[in-house]
CSV table of C-alpha atoms in Angstrom, one decimal:
chain,number,residue,atom,x,y,z
A,24,MET,CA,0.0,0.0,0.0
A,25,PRO,CA,2.0,3.0,-1.2
A,26,ALA,CA,1.8,6.2,0.8
A,27,ASN,CA,0.3,9.3,-0.7
A,28,PRO,CA,2.4,12.5,-0.6
A,29,GLU,CA,1.6,14.7,2.4
A,30,PRO,CA,0.6,18.3,1.9
A,31,GLY,CA,3.6,20.5,1.4
A,32,THR,CA,5.9,17.5,0.7
A,33,ARG,CA,8.7,18.2,-1.8
A,34,THR,CA,8.2,16.4,-5.1
A,35,ALA,CA,11.2,17.5,-7.3
A,36,GLY,CA,14.6,15.9,-7.3
A,37,PRO,CA,17.7,17.6,-5.9
A,38,SER,CA,19.0,18.9,-9.3
A,39,ALA,CA,15.7,20.3,-10.5
A,40,THR,CA,16.5,23.9,-9.6
A,41,LEU,CA,20.2,24.0,-9.0
A,42,PRO,CA,21.9,27.3,-9.6
A,43,PRO,CA,24.7,27.4,-12.3
A,44,ARG,CA,27.6,27.2,-9.7
A,45,ALA,CA,26.0,24.1,-8.1
A,46,LYS,CA,25.6,22.4,-11.5
A,47,LEU,CA,29.2,23.1,-12.3
A,48,ALA,CA,30.3,21.7,-9.0
A,49,VAL,CA,28.2,18.5,-9.5
A,50,THR,CA,29.7,18.0,-12.9
A,51,ALA,CA,33.3,18.5,-11.7
A,52,GLY,CA,32.6,16.1,-8.8
A,53,LYS,CA,31.4,13.4,-11.1
A,54,VAL,CA,34.4,13.8,-13.4
A,55,ALA,CA,36.7,13.5,-10.4
A,56,ALA,CA,34.9,10.4,-9.2
A,57,ALA,CA,35.1,8.8,-12.6
A,58,VAL,CA,38.9,9.4,-12.8
A,59,SER,CA,39.3,7.8,-9.3
A,60,ARG,CA,37.3,4.7,-10.4
A,61,THR,CA,39.3,4.4,-13.6
A,62,ALA,CA,42.5,4.6,-11.6
A,63,GLY,CA,41.3,1.8,-9.4
A,64,ARG,CA,41.1,3.9,-6.2
A,65,GLY,CA,37.6,3.0,-5.1
A,66,SER,CA,34.1,4.3,-5.9
A,67,GLY,CA,35.3,7.9,-6.1
A,68,SER,CA,32.4,9.2,-3.9
A,69,VAL,CA,34.6,10.9,-1.4
A,70,ILE,CA,37.0,12.6,-3.8
A,71,GLY,CA,34.1,13.6,-6.0
A,72,GLY,CA,32.3,15.2,-3.1
A,73,LYS,CA,35.4,17.0,-1.9
A,74,VAL,CA,35.9,18.5,-5.4
A,75,ALA,CA,32.3,19.5,-5.6
A,76,LEU,CA,32.3,21.1,-2.2
A,77,ARG,CA,35.5,23.0,-2.9
A,78,LEU,CA,33.8,24.6,-5.9
A,79,ASP,CA,30.5,25.2,-4.1
A,80,PRO,CA,30.6,25.0,-0.3
A,81,ASP,CA,26.8,25.3,-0.2
A,82,LEU,CA,26.2,22.4,-2.5
A,83,LEU,CA,24.9,20.0,0.1
A,84,ARG,CA,22.3,22.5,1.1
A,85,SER,CA,21.3,23.1,-2.6
A,86,LEU,CA,21.0,19.3,-3.3
A,87,ALA,CA,18.9,18.7,-0.3
A,88,GLU,CA,16.5,21.6,-0.9
A,89,ASN,CA,14.0,19.7,-2.9
A,90,LEU,CA,14.2,16.4,-1.0
A,91,ASP,CA,12.4,15.0,2.0
A,92,VAL,CA,15.4,14.0,4.0
A,93,VAL,CA,15.9,11.5,6.9
A,94,LEU,CA,19.2,11.3,8.6
A,95,VAL,CA,20.4,8.2,10.4
A,96,SER,CA,23.2,8.3,13.0
A,97,ALA,CA,24.6,5.9,15.6
A,98,THR,CA,27.7,4.1,16.7
A,99,ASN,CA,26.5,0.8,15.3
A,100,GLY,CA,23.8,-0.2,12.8
A,101,LYS,CA,23.5,3.0,10.8
A,102,THR,CA,24.4,1.6,7.4
A,103,THR,CA,22.0,-1.3,7.7
A,104,THR,CA,19.2,0.9,9.1
A,105,THR,CA,19.8,3.4,6.3
A,106,ARG,CA,19.3,0.6,3.8
A,107,LEU,CA,16.1,-0.7,5.5
A,108,ILE,CA,14.6,2.8,5.6
A,109,ALA,CA,15.5,3.4,1.9
A,110,GLU,CA,13.8,0.2,1.0
A,111,ALA,CA,10.7,1.1,3.0
A,112,LEU,CA,10.4,4.6,1.5
A,113,LYS,CA,10.6,3.3,-2.0
A,114,ALA,CA,6.9,2.4,-1.4
A,115,ALA,CA,6.2,6.1,-1.5
A,116,GLY,CA,8.6,7.4,-4.2
A,117,PRO,CA,12.1,7.4,-5.6
A,118,VAL,CA,14.9,7.4,-3.0
A,119,VAL,CA,18.5,8.5,-3.1
A,120,SER,CA,20.9,7.2,-0.4
A,121,ASN,CA,24.5,6.9,0.4
A,122,ALA,CA,24.1,3.1,0.4
A,123,LEU,CA,27.8,2.3,0.5
A,124,GLY,CA,28.4,4.1,3.8
A,125,ALA,CA,30.3,7.2,2.8
A,126,ASN,CA,28.8,9.1,5.7
A,127,MET,CA,30.7,12.4,6.0
A,128,PRO,CA,29.8,15.6,4.1
A,129,ALA,CA,31.8,14.8,0.9
A,130,GLY,CA,30.3,11.3,0.5
A,131,ILE,CA,26.8,12.5,1.3
A,132,THR,CA,27.2,15.3,-1.3
A,133,SER,CA,28.2,12.8,-3.9
A,134,ALA,CA,25.3,10.5,-3.1
A,135,LEU,CA,22.7,13.3,-3.4
A,136,ALA,CA,24.2,14.5,-6.6
A,137,ASP,CA,23.3,11.2,-8.2
A,138,GLY,CA,19.6,11.5,-7.1
A,139,SER,CA,18.2,13.7,-9.8
A,140,GLU,CA,14.8,12.0,-9.9
A,141,ALA,CA,14.6,11.3,-6.2
A,142,ARG,CA,11.9,12.5,-3.8
A,143,TYR,CA,13.4,11.2,-0.6
A,144,GLY,CA,17.0,11.4,0.7
A,145,VAL,CA,17.9,8.6,3.2
A,146,ILE,CA,21.3,9.6,4.6
A,147,GLU,CA,23.7,7.8,6.9
A,148,VAL,CA,25.7,10.4,8.9
A,149,ASP,CA,28.8,10.0,11.0
A,150,GLU,CA,28.1,10.9,14.6
A,151,LYS,CA,30.5,13.8,14.6
A,152,TYR,CA,28.9,15.4,11.6
A,153,LEU,CA,25.2,14.9,12.4
A,154,VAL,CA,24.6,18.4,13.6
A,155,SER,CA,26.3,20.2,10.7
A,156,VAL,CA,24.6,17.9,8.1
A,157,ALA,CA,21.2,18.5,9.8
A,158,ARG,CA,21.8,22.2,9.5
A,159,ASP,CA,22.5,21.9,5.8
A,160,THR,CA,19.8,19.4,4.8
A,161,ALA,CA,16.8,20.5,6.9
A,162,PRO,CA,15.7,16.9,7.5
A,163,LYS,CA,12.1,15.9,8.1
A,164,ALA,CA,13.2,13.1,10.4
A,165,ILE,CA,16.4,12.1,12.3
A,166,ALA,CA,16.9,8.5,13.6
A,167,LEU,CA,19.2,8.2,16.6
A,168,LEU,CA,19.9,4.5,17.3
A,169,ASN,CA,22.7,4.2,19.9
A,170,LEU,CA,25.9,5.7,21.3
A,171,SER,CA,28.9,3.7,22.6
A,172,ARG,CA,32.7,4.0,22.6
A,173,ASP,CA,34.3,3.9,19.1
A,174,GLN,CA,37.5,5.0,17.5
A,175,LEU,CA,39.0,6.3,20.7
A,176,ASP,CA,41.6,8.5,19.0
A,177,ARG,CA,39.0,10.3,16.8
A,178,SER,CA,35.6,10.3,18.5
A,179,SER,CA,34.7,12.3,21.6
A,180,GLU,CA,33.9,10.6,24.8
A,181,THR,CA,30.3,9.3,24.5
A,182,ARG,CA,28.7,11.8,26.9
A,183,MET,CA,30.4,14.7,25.1
A,184,LEU,CA,29.1,13.4,21.8
A,185,ALA,CA,25.6,13.1,23.3
A,186,GLU,CA,25.8,16.7,24.6
A,187,HIS,CA,26.9,17.8,21.1
A,188,TRP,CA,23.8,16.2,19.7
A,189,ARG,CA,21.6,17.6,22.4
A,190,GLU,CA,22.7,21.1,21.9
A,191,GLY,CA,22.8,20.9,18.1
A,192,LEU,CA,19.3,19.4,17.7
A,193,GLN,CA,17.6,21.7,20.2
A,194,GLY,CA,14.9,23.6,18.4
A,195,THR,CA,15.0,21.4,15.2
A,196,GLU,CA,11.9,21.1,13.2
A,197,ALA,CA,12.7,17.4,12.4
A,198,VAL,CA,10.9,14.5,14.0
A,199,ILE,CA,13.5,12.7,16.1
A,200,ILE,CA,13.1,8.9,16.2
A,201,ALA,CA,15.2,7.9,19.2
A,202,ASN,CA,16.0,4.6,21.0
A,203,ALA,CA,14.4,5.0,24.5
A,204,ASP,CA,16.5,2.1,25.8
A,205,ASP,CA,19.8,4.0,25.4
A,206,PRO,CA,20.2,6.7,28.1
A,207,LEU,CA,22.7,8.7,26.1
A,208,VAL,CA,20.5,8.8,23.0
A,209,THR,CA,17.5,9.6,25.2
A,210,TRP,CA,19.3,12.5,26.8
A,211,ALA,CA,20.5,13.8,23.5
A,212,ALA,CA,17.0,13.6,22.0
A,213,SER,CA,15.1,15.0,24.9
A,214,SER,CA,15.9,18.6,24.1
A,215,SER,CA,14.0,18.3,20.8
A,216,ARG,CA,10.3,19.3,20.5
A,217,LYS,CA,9.1,16.3,18.4
A,218,VAL,CA,10.4,12.9,19.6
A,219,VAL,CA,9.1,9.4,18.7
A,220,TRP,CA,10.5,7.0,21.3
A,221,VAL,CA,11.3,3.4,20.2
A,222,ALA,CA,12.0,0.5,22.5
A,223,ALA,CA,14.7,-0.9,20.4
A,224,GLY,CA,16.9,-2.5,23.1
A,225,GLN,CA,20.5,-2.0,24.3
A,226,ALA,CA,22.7,-5.1,24.5
A,227,TYR,CA,26.0,-3.3,25.3
A,228,ARG,CA,25.5,-1.2,28.5
A,229,GLU,CA,29.1,-0.5,29.6
A,230,ASP,CA,28.8,3.2,28.5
A,231,ALA,CA,25.4,3.7,30.1
A,232,TRP,CA,25.9,3.3,33.8
A,233,SER,CA,26.6,7.0,34.5
A,234,CYS,CA,23.7,9.4,34.2
A,235,PRO,CA,24.3,11.8,31.3
A,236,SER,CA,22.2,14.4,33.0
A,237,CYS,CA,23.9,14.6,36.4
A,238,GLY,CA,26.7,12.1,36.5
A,239,GLY,CA,24.9,9.9,39.1
A,240,VAL,CA,24.9,6.1,39.0
A,241,MET,CA,22.1,4.7,36.8
A,242,GLN,CA,19.8,2.0,38.1
A,243,ARG,CA,18.8,-0.6,35.4
A,244,PRO,CA,16.2,-3.0,36.7
A,245,GLY,CA,15.3,-5.3,33.8
A,246,GLU,CA,14.7,-3.3,30.6
A,247,ASP,CA,14.0,-0.1,32.6
A,248,TRP,CA,16.5,2.5,33.6
A,249,PHE,CA,16.5,5.6,35.8
A,250,CYS,CA,18.8,7.9,37.8
A,251,PRO,CA,17.8,8.1,41.5
A,252,SER,CA,19.8,11.3,41.9
A,253,CYS,CA,18.1,13.6,39.4
A,254,GLY,CA,15.0,11.6,38.2
A,255,PHE,CA,16.1,11.3,34.6
A,256,ARG,CA,14.5,8.1,33.4
A,257,ARG,CA,13.5,6.0,30.4
A,258,PRO,CA,10.6,7.6,28.5
A,259,GLN,CA,7.4,5.6,27.6
A,260,PRO,CA,8.0,4.2,24.1
A,261,HIS,CA,5.6,4.8,21.2
A,262,TRP,CA,7.0,1.9,19.2
A,263,ALA,CA,8.5,-1.3,20.5
A,264,LEU,CA,10.3,-4.5,19.4
A,265,GLN,CA,8.6,-7.5,21.0
A,266,GLY,CA,10.0,-10.8,20.0
A,267,ASP,CA,10.0,-10.8,16.2
A,268,HIS,CA,7.2,-8.2,15.9
A,269,VAL,CA,7.0,-4.4,15.7
A,270,VAL,CA,4.4,-3.0,17.9
A,271,ASP,CA,3.1,0.4,16.7
A,272,PRO,CA,1.6,3.3,18.7
A,273,GLN,CA,-1.9,1.8,18.3
A,274,GLY,CA,-0.7,-1.4,19.9
A,275,SER,CA,-0.9,-3.5,16.7
A,276,GLY,CA,1.9,-6.0,16.1
A,277,TRP,CA,3.5,-6.5,12.7
A,278,PRO,CA,5.8,-9.4,11.9
A,279,ILE,CA,9.5,-8.9,11.0
A,280,ARG,CA,10.7,-11.4,8.4
A,281,LEU,CA,14.2,-10.2,7.6
A,282,GLN,CA,16.9,-12.1,5.7
A,283,LEU,CA,19.4,-10.3,7.8
A,284,PRO,CA,20.4,-12.2,11.0
A,285,GLY,CA,20.3,-11.3,14.7
A,286,ARG,CA,18.4,-9.3,17.2
A,287,ALA,CA,20.3,-6.1,16.3
A,288,ASN,CA,18.7,-6.2,12.9
A,289,LEU,CA,15.2,-6.7,14.4
A,290,SER,CA,16.0,-3.6,16.4
A,291,ASN,CA,17.1,-1.7,13.2
A,292,ALA,CA,13.9,-2.8,11.5
A,293,THR,CA,11.8,-1.5,14.3
A,294,SER,CA,13.4,2.0,14.2
A,295,SER,CA,13.1,1.9,10.4
A,296,ALA,CA,9.4,1.2,10.6
A,297,ALA,CA,8.9,4.1,13.0
A,298,VAL,CA,10.8,6.4,10.5
A,299,ALA,CA,8.8,5.2,7.5
A,300,ALA,CA,5.6,6.0,9.4
A,301,VAL,CA,6.7,9.7,9.6
A,302,PHE,CA,6.6,9.7,5.8
A,303,GLY,CA,3.2,8.0,5.6
A,304,VAL,CA,4.3,4.5,4.9
A,305,HIS,CA,2.3,1.9,6.8
A,306,PRO,CA,4.4,-0.5,9.0
A,307,GLN,CA,3.1,-3.6,7.2
A,308,THR,CA,4.3,-2.2,3.9
A,309,ALA,CA,7.6,-0.9,5.3
A,310,LEU,CA,8.4,-4.3,6.9
A,311,GLN,CA,7.5,-6.3,3.8
A,312,ARG,CA,9.8,-4.2,1.7
A,313,MET,CA,12.7,-4.7,4.1
A,314,GLU,CA,12.4,-8.5,3.6
A,315,ALA,CA,14.2,-8.0,0.2
A,316,VAL,CA,17.5,-6.9,1.8
A,317,GLN,CA,19.9,-9.8,1.9
A,318,ALA,CA,23.2,-8.1,2.6
A,319,VAL,CA,24.4,-4.5,3.3
A,320,ALA,CA,27.7,-3.4,1.7
A,321,GLY,CA,29.0,-7.0,2.0
A,322,ARG,CA,27.9,-7.5,5.6
A,323,TYR,CA,26.4,-11.0,6.3
A,324,GLU,CA,27.4,-12.1,2.8
A,325,SER,CA,28.4,-15.7,2.4
A,326,VAL,CA,31.1,-16.5,-0.2
A,327,THR,CA,33.0,-19.6,-1.3
A,328,VAL,CA,36.8,-19.7,-0.8
A,329,ALA,CA,38.7,-22.8,-1.9
A,330,GLY,CA,35.5,-24.7,-1.8
A,331,ARG,CA,34.6,-23.6,1.8
A,332,GLU,CA,31.7,-21.3,2.8
A,333,VAL,CA,32.9,-18.2,4.5
A,334,ARG,CA,30.4,-15.6,6.0
A,335,LEU,CA,31.7,-12.1,6.3
A,336,LEU,CA,30.7,-10.1,9.4
A,337,LEU,CA,31.7,-6.6,10.4
A,338,ALA,CA,32.5,-5.6,14.0
A,339,LYS,CA,34.2,-2.2,14.7
A,340,ASN,CA,33.9,-1.6,18.4
A,341,PRO,CA,33.0,-3.5,21.7
A,342,ALA,CA,29.2,-3.1,21.2
A,343,GLY,CA,29.5,-4.3,17.6
A,344,TRP,CA,31.6,-7.4,18.6
A,345,LEU,CA,29.1,-8.3,21.3
A,346,GLU,CA,26.2,-8.3,18.7
A,347,THR,CA,28.4,-10.2,16.2
A,348,PHE,CA,29.2,-13.0,18.7
A,349,THR,CA,25.4,-13.7,19.0
A,350,LEU,CA,25.4,-14.4,15.2
A,351,ILE,CA,28.2,-16.9,14.7
A,352,ASP,CA,27.6,-20.6,14.5
A,353,PRO,CA,28.1,-22.5,17.8
A,354,ALA,CA,31.5,-24.1,18.7
A,355,PRO,CA,33.4,-25.8,17.2
A,356,ALA,CA,32.6,-23.6,14.1
A,357,PRO,CA,35.9,-22.1,12.9
A,358,VAL,CA,36.3,-18.3,13.3
A,359,VAL,CA,38.6,-15.9,11.5
A,360,LEU,CA,39.3,-12.5,13.3
A,361,SER,CA,41.0,-9.7,11.4
A,362,VAL,CA,41.8,-6.3,13.0
A,363,ASN,CA,43.5,-3.2,11.4
A,364,ALA,CA,44.3,0.1,13.0
A,365,LEU,CA,44.3,2.5,10.1
A,366,SER,CA,42.9,6.0,10.2
A,367,ALA,CA,39.4,4.8,9.1
A,368,ASP,CA,39.5,2.2,12.0
A,369,GLY,CA,41.0,4.4,14.7
A,370,THR,CA,44.6,3.8,15.5
A,371,ASP,CA,44.0,3.1,19.2
A,372,THR,CA,43.4,-0.6,19.7
A,373,SER,CA,42.9,-0.5,23.5
A,374,TRP,CA,39.2,-1.2,22.9
A,375,LEU,CA,40.2,-4.8,22.3
A,376,TRP,CA,40.3,-5.3,26.1
A,377,ASP,CA,36.7,-4.2,26.3
A,378,VAL,CA,35.5,-7.0,24.0
A,379,ASP,CA,34.3,-10.3,25.6
A,380,TYR,CA,36.4,-12.6,23.6
A,381,GLU,CA,35.9,-15.3,26.2
A,382,ARG,CA,32.8,-16.1,24.2
A,383,LEU,CA,35.0,-17.7,21.6
A,384,VAL,CA,36.3,-20.4,23.9
A,385,GLY,CA,35.8,-23.7,22.1
A,386,HIS,CA,36.1,-22.3,18.7
A,387,PRO,CA,39.2,-22.8,16.6
A,388,VAL,CA,40.2,-19.2,15.9
A,389,PHE,CA,42.5,-17.8,13.3
A,390,VAL,CA,44.0,-14.3,13.8
A,391,MET,CA,45.1,-12.0,11.0
A,392,GLY,CA,45.3,-8.3,10.1
A,393,GLN,CA,47.6,-5.4,10.8
A,394,ARG,CA,47.1,-5.7,14.5
A,395,LYS,CA,47.0,-9.5,14.7
A,396,LEU,CA,49.6,-9.7,17.5
A,397,ASP,CA,47.6,-7.2,19.7
A,398,LEU,CA,44.6,-9.4,19.1
A,399,ALA,CA,46.6,-12.5,19.8
A,400,VAL,CA,47.6,-11.2,23.2
A,401,ARG,CA,44.0,-10.4,24.1
A,402,LEU,CA,42.9,-13.9,23.1
A,403,GLU,CA,45.7,-15.5,25.1
A,404,VAL,CA,44.4,-13.7,28.2
A,405,ALA,CA,40.9,-14.8,27.4
A,406,GLY,CA,41.9,-18.4,27.2
A,407,VAL,CA,41.0,-18.8,23.5
A,408,HIS,CA,42.8,-21.3,21.4
A,409,PHE,CA,44.1,-19.5,18.3
A,410,GLN,CA,46.5,-19.6,15.4
A,411,VAL,CA,48.1,-16.5,13.8
A,412,VAL,CA,47.9,-16.5,10.0
A,413,ASP,CA,48.9,-14.2,7.2
A,414,SER,CA,45.9,-14.4,4.9
A,415,LEU,CA,42.3,-15.6,4.6
A,416,ALA,CA,43.5,-18.4,2.2
A,417,GLN,CA,45.9,-19.7,4.9
A,418,ALA,CA,43.1,-19.7,7.5
A,419,VAL,CA,40.7,-21.5,5.2
A,420,ALA,CA,43.3,-24.1,4.4
A,421,ALA,CA,43.9,-24.8,8.1
A,422,ALA,CA,40.3,-24.6,9.4
A,423,PRO,CA,38.4,-27.7,10.4
A,424,PRO,CA,35.1,-28.5,8.8
A,425,GLY,CA,32.1,-26.2,9.1
A,426,ARG,CA,31.1,-22.8,7.9
A,427,ILE,CA,33.9,-20.3,8.6
A,428,GLU,CA,32.8,-17.1,10.3
A,429,ALA,CA,35.1,-14.2,9.3
A,430,VAL,CA,34.8,-11.2,11.6
A,431,ALA,CA,36.7,-8.0,10.9
A,432,ASN,CA,36.8,-4.3,11.7
A,433,TYR,CA,36.3,-1.7,9.0
A,434,THR,CA,39.4,-1.7,6.7
A,435,ALA,CA,40.1,-5.3,7.5
A,436,PHE,CA,36.6,-6.1,6.4
A,437,GLN,CA,37.1,-4.2,3.1
A,438,GLN,CA,40.3,-6.2,2.6
A,439,LEU,CA,38.5,-9.5,3.1
A,440,ARG,CA,36.0,-8.5,0.5
A,441,ARG,CA,38.7,-7.7,-2.0
A,442,ASP,CA,40.4,-11.0,-1.2
A,443,VAL,CA,37.4,-13.1,-1.8
A,444,ARG,CA,36.7,-11.3,-5.1
A,445,GLY,CA,40.2,-12.2,-6.3
């Protein structure tokens, strides 16, 4: 059941009324991106966006002017949720999205420049850039999923980031769709005038024991949470994930039948359904469209390497590793772990000590990547049996029978994808 356009909804694509300078910038950006692709340096989306913004610093604002925009930000799950929302909104009209995860202003600009016929812009945004991108794109909705420690050398301490969101989103006209189970997200969103609360869950709680409002110690009985010092507490949710159903504000339950695995993706689908409803898409329609998503930028993809099935999983920080460990096949399924520490990953690997690698006891584990020795030390302390290898091919050759689960952080994951493609 496709949604009808709401009164006042934008209907023209982003390039419909671009001024001459903006059109020139878009053309130059596309040329730069094409040159980058020809040279084998990736998709070219980032360099194309940088060139375009250098020629027209206001280009992002111009491209978003004729779109209904939703922004998605979080520490984990934003790429998948962006994809799910984009699929849902296609029920109401053409969508442009930065589907490959280039989530800083240059990548976002490149994505919108390719959406000449789009009505909706579904944009993943890096946490640090959310406020500035919201200022430039005037979004109709903003989805805030979670906040936890990530890239310790680049990102702010989590409460500082929540405060940045809280101050930057105060007074916004956008509808905020926020995870009521995450105290940091709740505090960040509670300064906004229009908030839709979603009970989406929070598996990793290590960054949520200190009250973001007063610094007191949070109490967390069951799924509830509150601060006895200042009274800050979990809001009553409008939407909720219950088992494998989304419960809407009217109390109706709608089944989730994703091809993507794990509770985290059920949570992502719940938030996505709440976002789609802001744009007039019925939850049943939204969830049915999400069923078509099989993999997201290579995440959860199964490939064949030397006759063996290998499933590719991404985990970038302690919260992400915790969720990933719930997905892998039970012991003694073989597991490959790969960790890099390049600028896109964060160069500080001390977060490895916050990951519960003890969950891998009983699995034959193969360790690779730029920081394989750092990871090996952590696994030794965890009592996990492991073998250090130089490549995925070497790990596959040595692995015992069973599907191989390959878990990697950001650049290591991209390297695994390149390796399996040959």
